[in-house]
CSV table of C-alpha atoms in Angstrom, one decimal:
chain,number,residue,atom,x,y,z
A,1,UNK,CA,81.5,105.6,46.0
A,2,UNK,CA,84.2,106.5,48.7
A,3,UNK,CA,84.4,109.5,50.0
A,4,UNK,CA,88.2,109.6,49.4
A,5,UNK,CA,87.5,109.3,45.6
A,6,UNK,CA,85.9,112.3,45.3
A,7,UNK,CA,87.7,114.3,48.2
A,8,UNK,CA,91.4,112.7,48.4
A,9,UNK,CA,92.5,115.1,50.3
A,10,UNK,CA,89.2,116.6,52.2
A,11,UNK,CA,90.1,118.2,55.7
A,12,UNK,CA,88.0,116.7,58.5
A,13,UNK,CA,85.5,119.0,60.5
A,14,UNK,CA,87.9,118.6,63.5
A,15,UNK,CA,90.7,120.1,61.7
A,16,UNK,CA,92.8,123.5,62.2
A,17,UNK,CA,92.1,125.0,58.9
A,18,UNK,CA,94.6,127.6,59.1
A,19,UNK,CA,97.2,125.1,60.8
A,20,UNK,CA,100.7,124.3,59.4
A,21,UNK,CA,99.6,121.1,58.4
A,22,UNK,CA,98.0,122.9,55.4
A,23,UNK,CA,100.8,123.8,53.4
A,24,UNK,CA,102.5,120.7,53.7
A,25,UNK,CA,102.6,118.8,50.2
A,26,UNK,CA,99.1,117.1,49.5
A,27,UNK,CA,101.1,113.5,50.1
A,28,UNK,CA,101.7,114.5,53.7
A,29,UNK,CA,98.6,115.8,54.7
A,30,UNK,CA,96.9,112.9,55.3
A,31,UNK,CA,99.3,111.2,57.9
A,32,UNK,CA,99.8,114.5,59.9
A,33,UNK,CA,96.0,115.0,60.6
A,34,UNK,CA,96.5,111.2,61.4
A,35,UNK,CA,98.5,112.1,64.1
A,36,UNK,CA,96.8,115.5,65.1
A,37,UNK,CA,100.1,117.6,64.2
A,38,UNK,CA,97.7,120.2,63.9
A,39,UNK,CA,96.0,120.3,67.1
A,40,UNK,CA,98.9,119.8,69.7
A,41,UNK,CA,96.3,120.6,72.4
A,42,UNK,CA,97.0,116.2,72.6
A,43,UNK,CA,100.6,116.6,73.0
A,44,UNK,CA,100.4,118.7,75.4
A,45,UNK,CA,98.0,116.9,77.6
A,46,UNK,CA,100.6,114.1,77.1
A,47,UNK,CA,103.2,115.6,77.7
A,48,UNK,CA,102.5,117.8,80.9
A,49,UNK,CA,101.8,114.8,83.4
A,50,UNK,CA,105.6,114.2,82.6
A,51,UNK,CA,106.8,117.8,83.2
A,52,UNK,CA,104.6,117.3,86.5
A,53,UNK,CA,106.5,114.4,87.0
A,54,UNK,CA,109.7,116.3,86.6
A,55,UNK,CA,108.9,119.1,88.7
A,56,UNK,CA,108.2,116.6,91.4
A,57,UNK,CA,111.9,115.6,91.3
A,58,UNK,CA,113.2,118.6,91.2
A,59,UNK,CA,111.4,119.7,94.3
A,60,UNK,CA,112.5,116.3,95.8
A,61,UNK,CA,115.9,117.4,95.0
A,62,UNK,CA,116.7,115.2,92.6
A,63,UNK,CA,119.5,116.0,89.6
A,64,UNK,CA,117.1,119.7,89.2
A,65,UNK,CA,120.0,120.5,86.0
A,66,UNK,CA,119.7,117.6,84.3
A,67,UNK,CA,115.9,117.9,83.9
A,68,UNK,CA,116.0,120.6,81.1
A,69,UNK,CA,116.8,117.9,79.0
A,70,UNK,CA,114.6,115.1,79.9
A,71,UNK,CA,111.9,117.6,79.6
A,72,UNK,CA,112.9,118.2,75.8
A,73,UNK,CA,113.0,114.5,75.3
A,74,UNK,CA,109.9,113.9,77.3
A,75,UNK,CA,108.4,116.7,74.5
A,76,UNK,CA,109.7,114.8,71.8
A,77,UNK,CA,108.0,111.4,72.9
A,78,UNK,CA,105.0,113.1,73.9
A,79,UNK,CA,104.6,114.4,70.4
A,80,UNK,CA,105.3,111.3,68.4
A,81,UNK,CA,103.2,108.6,70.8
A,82,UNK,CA,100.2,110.9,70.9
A,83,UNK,CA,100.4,110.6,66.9
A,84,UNK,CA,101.0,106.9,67.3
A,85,UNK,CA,97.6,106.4,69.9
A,86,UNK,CA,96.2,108.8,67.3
A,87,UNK,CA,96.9,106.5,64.9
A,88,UNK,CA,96.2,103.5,67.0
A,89,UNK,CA,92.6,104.7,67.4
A,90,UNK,CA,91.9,106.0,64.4
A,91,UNK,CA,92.3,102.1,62.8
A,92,UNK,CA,90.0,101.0,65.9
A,93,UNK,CA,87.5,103.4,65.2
A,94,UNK,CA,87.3,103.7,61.9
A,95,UNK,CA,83.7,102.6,61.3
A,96,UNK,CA,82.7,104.6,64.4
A,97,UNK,CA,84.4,107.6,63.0
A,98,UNK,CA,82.4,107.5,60.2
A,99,UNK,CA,79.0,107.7,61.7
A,100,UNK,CA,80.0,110.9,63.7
A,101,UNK,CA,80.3,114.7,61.6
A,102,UNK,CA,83.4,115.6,63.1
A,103,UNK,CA,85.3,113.0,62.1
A,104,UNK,CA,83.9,111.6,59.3
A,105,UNK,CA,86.7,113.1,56.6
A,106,UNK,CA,89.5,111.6,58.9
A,107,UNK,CA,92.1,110.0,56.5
A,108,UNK,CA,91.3,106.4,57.5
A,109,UNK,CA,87.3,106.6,57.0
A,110,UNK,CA,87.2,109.2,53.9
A,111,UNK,CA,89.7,106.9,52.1
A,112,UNK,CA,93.1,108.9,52.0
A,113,UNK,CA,94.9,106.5,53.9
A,114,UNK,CA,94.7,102.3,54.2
A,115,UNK,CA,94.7,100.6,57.7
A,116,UNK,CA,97.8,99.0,55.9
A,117,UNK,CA,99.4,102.6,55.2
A,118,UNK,CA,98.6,103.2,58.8
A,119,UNK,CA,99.5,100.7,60.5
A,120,UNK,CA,103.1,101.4,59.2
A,121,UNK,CA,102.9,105.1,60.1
A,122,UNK,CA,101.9,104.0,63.5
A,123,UNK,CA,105.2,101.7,63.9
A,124,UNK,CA,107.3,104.5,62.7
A,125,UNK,CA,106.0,106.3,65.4
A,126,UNK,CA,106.4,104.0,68.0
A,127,UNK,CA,110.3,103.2,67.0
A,128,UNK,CA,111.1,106.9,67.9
A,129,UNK,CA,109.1,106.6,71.0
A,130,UNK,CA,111.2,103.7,71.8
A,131,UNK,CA,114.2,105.5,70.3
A,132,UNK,CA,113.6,108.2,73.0
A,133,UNK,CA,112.6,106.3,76.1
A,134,UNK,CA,115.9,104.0,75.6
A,135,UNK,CA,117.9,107.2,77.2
A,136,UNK,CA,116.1,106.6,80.3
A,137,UNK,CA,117.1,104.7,83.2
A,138,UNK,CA,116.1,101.0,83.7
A,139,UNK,CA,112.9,101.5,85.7
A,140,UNK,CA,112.0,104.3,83.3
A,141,UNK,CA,112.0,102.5,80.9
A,142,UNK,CA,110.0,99.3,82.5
A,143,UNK,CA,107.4,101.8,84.1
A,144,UNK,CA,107.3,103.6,80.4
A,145,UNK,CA,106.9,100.0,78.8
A,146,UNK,CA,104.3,98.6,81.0
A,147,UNK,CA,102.3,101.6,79.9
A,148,UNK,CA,101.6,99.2,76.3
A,149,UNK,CA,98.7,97.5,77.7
A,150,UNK,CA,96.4,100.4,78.8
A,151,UNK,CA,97.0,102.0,75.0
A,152,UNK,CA,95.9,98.6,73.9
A,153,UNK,CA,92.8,98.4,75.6
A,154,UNK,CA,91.7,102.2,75.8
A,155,UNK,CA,90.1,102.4,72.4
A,156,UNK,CA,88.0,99.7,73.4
A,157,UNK,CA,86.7,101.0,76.3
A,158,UNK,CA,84.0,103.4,75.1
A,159,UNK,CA,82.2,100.0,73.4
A,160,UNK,CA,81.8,98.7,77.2
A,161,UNK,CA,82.0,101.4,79.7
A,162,UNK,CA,80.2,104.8,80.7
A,163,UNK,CA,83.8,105.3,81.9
A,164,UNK,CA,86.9,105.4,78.8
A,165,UNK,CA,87.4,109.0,80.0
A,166,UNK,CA,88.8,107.1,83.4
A,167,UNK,CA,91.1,104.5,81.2
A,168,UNK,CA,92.3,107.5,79.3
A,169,UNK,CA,93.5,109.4,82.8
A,170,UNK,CA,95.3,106.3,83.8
A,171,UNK,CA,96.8,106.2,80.6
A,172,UNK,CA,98.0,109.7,79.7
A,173,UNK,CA,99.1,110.4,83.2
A,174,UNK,CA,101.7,107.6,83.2
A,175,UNK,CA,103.9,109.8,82.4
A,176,UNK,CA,103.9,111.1,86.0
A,177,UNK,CA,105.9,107.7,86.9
A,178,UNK,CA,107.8,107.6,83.9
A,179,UNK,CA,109.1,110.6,84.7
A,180,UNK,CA,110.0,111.1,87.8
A,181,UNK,CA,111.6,107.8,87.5
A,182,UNK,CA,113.8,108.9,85.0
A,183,UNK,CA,114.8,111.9,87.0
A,184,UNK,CA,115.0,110.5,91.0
A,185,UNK,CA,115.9,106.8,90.0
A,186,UNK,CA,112.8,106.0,91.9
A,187,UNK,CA,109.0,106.5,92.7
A,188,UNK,CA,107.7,108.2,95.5
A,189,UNK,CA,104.3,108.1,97.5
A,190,UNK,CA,104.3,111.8,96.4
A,191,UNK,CA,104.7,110.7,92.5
A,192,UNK,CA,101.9,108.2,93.2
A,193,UNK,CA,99.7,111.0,94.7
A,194,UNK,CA,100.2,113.3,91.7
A,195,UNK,CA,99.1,110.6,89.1
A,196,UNK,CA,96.0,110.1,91.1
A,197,UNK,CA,95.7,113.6,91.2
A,198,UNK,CA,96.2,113.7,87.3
A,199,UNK,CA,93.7,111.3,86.5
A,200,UNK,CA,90.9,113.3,88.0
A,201,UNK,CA,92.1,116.4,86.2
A,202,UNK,CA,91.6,113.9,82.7
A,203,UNK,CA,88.2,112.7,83.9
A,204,UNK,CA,87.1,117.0,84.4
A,205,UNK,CA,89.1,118.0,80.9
A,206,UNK,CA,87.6,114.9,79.0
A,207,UNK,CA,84.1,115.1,80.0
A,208,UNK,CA,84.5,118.8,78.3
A,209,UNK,CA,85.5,117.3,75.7
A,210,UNK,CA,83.2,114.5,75.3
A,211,UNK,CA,80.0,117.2,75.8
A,212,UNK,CA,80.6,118.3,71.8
A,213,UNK,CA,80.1,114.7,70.2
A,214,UNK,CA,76.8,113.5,73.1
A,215,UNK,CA,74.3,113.5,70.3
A,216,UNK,CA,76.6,111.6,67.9
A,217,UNK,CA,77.8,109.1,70.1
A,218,UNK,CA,74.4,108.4,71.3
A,219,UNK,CA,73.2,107.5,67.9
A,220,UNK,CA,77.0,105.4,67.0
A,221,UNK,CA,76.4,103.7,70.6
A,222,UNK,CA,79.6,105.2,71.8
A,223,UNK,CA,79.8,105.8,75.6
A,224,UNK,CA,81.2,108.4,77.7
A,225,UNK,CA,81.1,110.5,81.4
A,226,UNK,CA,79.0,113.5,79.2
A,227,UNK,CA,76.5,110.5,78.4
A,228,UNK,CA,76.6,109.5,81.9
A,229,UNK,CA,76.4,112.9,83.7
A,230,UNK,CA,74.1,114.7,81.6
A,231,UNK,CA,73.1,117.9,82.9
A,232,UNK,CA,74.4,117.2,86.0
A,233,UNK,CA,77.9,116.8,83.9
A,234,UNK,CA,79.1,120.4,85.0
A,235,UNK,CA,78.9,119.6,88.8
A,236,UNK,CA,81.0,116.7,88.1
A,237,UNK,CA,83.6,118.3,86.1
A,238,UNK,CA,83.8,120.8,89.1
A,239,UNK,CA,84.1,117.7,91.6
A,240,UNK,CA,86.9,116.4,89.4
A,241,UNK,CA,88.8,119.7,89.1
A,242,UNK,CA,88.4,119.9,93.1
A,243,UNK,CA,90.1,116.3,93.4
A,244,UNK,CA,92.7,117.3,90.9
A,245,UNK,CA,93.4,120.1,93.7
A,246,UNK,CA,93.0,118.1,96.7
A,247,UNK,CA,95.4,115.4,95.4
A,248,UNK,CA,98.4,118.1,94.7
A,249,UNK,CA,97.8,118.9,98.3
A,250,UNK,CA,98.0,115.7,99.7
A,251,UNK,CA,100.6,115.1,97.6
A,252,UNK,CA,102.8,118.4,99.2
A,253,UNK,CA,101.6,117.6,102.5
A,254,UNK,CA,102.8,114.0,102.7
A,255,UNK,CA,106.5,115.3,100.6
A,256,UNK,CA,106.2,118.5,103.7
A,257,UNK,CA,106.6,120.5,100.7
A,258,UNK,CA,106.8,124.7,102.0
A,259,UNK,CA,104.1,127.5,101.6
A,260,UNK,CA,105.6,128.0,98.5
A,261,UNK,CA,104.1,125.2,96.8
A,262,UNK,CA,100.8,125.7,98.3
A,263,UNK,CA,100.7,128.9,97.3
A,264,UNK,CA,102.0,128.0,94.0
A,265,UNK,CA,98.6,126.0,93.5
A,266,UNK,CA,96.3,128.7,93.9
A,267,UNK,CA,96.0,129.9,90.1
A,268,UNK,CA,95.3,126.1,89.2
A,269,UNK,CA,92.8,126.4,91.3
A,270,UNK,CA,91.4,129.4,89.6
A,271,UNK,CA,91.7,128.6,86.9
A,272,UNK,CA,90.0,125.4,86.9
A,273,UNK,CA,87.3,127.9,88.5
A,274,UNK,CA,87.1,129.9,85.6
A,275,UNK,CA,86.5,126.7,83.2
A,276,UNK,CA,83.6,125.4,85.4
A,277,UNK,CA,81.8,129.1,85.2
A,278,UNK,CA,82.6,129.6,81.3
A,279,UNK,CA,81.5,126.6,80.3
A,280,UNK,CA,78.5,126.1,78.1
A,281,UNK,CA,77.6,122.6,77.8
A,282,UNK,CA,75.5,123.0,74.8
A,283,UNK,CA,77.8,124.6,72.7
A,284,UNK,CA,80.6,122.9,71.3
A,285,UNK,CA,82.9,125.7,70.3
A,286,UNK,CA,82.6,126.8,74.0
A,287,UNK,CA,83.6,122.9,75.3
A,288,UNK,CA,86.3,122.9,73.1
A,289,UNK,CA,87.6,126.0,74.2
A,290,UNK,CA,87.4,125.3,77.7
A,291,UNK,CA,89.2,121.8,76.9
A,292,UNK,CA,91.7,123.3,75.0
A,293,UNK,CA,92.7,125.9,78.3
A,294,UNK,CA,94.0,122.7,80.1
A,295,UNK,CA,97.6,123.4,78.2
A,296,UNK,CA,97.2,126.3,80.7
A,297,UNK,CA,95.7,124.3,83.8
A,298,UNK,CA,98.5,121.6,83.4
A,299,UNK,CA,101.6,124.4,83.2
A,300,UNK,CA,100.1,125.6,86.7
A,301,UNK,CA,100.0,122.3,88.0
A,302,UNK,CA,103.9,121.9,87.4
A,303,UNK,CA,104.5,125.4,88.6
A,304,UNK,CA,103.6,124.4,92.6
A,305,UNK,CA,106.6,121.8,92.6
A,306,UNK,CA,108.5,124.6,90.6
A,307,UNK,CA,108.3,126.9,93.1
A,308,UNK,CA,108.6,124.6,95.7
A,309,UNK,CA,112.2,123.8,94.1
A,310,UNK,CA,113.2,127.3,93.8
A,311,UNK,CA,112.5,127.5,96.9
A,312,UNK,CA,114.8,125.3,98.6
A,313,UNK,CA,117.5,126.0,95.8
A,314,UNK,CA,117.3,130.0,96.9
């Protein structure tokens, strides 16, 4: 018997119980946990690389105004193409899922919702992510675009590689380019810094992350950094976090950014310090905790071009 039968509209062990997702009708439930409107801890770790991107531009001096509202419209896409990857993954995973407690009551695997239903959500999705990256300029757009092929492939990469968490920085960082593209017409050496930057941020946050499902994936033969690092997987988050660091201060020194924005990286810093000391790799409400505090890490990162911004607008 399928699960769905008997639970149509079970709530998977990864889901926020007391979320707003919950009192939507029955018939919706199902597609928003498909698209992880209840944990925006995604969106935001979508989303941020843009408003990094953003910053960037403004501290470049490009159109600093005008970037209030490509921030709300980078929000907007963030939210729906995180649902849509969500989606994406969920249909390539699907048998995976099942094999592994905390996502075994996902819609696709208990039965609440076809690949077919899916699949249509998921092109819903991506039509207002086009909808909203067609108010961008032309290399915007083709940088945004060109993006398609490492969404394609990620899923796939935990079947082959010790590595995905790599593939995933290089894909939610894009926004980094998209961005500042939209806003300076351009890409810079600096923007190119800061997305290499980003990535190793990803690679410290989604080790965290990957350090609650190690014993499950083992047994599904799904791969990952945690897998790969072991106990030693704490020393490499810290090495990651450093890089993150080292590449926004590369990135200021080769823009000749002001003290301001060196001093305006100092609480990521801490603050990735505090992650690497609080975490507990054998406890999974601990990793997620410490995953879910890089909405906070990826705000400070945006702030140093922030202040570098106000500073030369004061």
């Amino acid at each position: 018997m399928d699960i769905g039968d008997t639970m149509p509209n079970a709530r998977p062990a990864d889901a926020i119980p007391d979320s707003w997702v919950e009192r939507m009708p029955a018939v919706a439930r199902p597609y928003l946990r498909l698209m992880r409107a209840d944990r925006p801890i995604g969106s935001w770790l979508l989303g941020l690389p843009c408003w990094v991107g953003l910053s960037l531009a403004a501290a470049d001096g490009f159109a600093a105004w005008s970037l209030f509202w490509l921030a709300l419209l980078f929000a907007i896409g963030a939210f729906v193409m995180r649902g849509a990857g969500c989606v994406y993954n969920d249909i390539v995973d699907r048998d995976f899922d099942a094999k592994v407690a905390r996502t075994a009551l996902r819609p696709i695997p208990a039965g609440q919702v076809t690949v077919r239903q899916a699949v249509a959500f998921m092109v819903v999705l991506c039509f207002i992510g086009l909808a909203v990256l067609v108010q961008f300029n032309r290399l915007a757009i083709l940088i945004g675009l060109s993006a398609l092929a490492l969404v394609a492939i990620y899923p796939f990469m935990k079947r082959i590689t010790y590595w995905p968490q790599a593939w995933l920085g290089l894909t939610f960082n894009w926004g980094v380019l998209v961005a500042y593209a939209a806003a300076a017409g351009t890409l810079s050496a600096t923007a190119l810094i800061a997305y290499a930057a980003c990535l190793c941020w990803t690679l410290g946050y989604d080790t965290v992350y990957a350090l609650q499902d190690s014993e499950d994936d083992a047994l599904a033969g799904v791969k990952s950094t945690a897998l790969k690092f072991g106990e030693t997987s704490r020393q490499w988050i810290a090495g990651f976090y450093g890089l993150t660091i080292l590449g926004f201060g590369v990135a200021g020194f080769v823009a000749d950014y002001s003290l301001f924005y060196f001093l305006g990286l100092a609480p990521a810093a801490a603050h990735f310090v505090w992650q690497v000391r609080r975490l507990d790799m054998h406890d999974g409400h601990n990793c997620l905790m410490i995953f879910k505090s890089n909405r906070e890490a990826g705000l400070l990162l945006a702030a140093a071009p922030v202040c570098e911004a106000l500073h030369t607008l004061l």
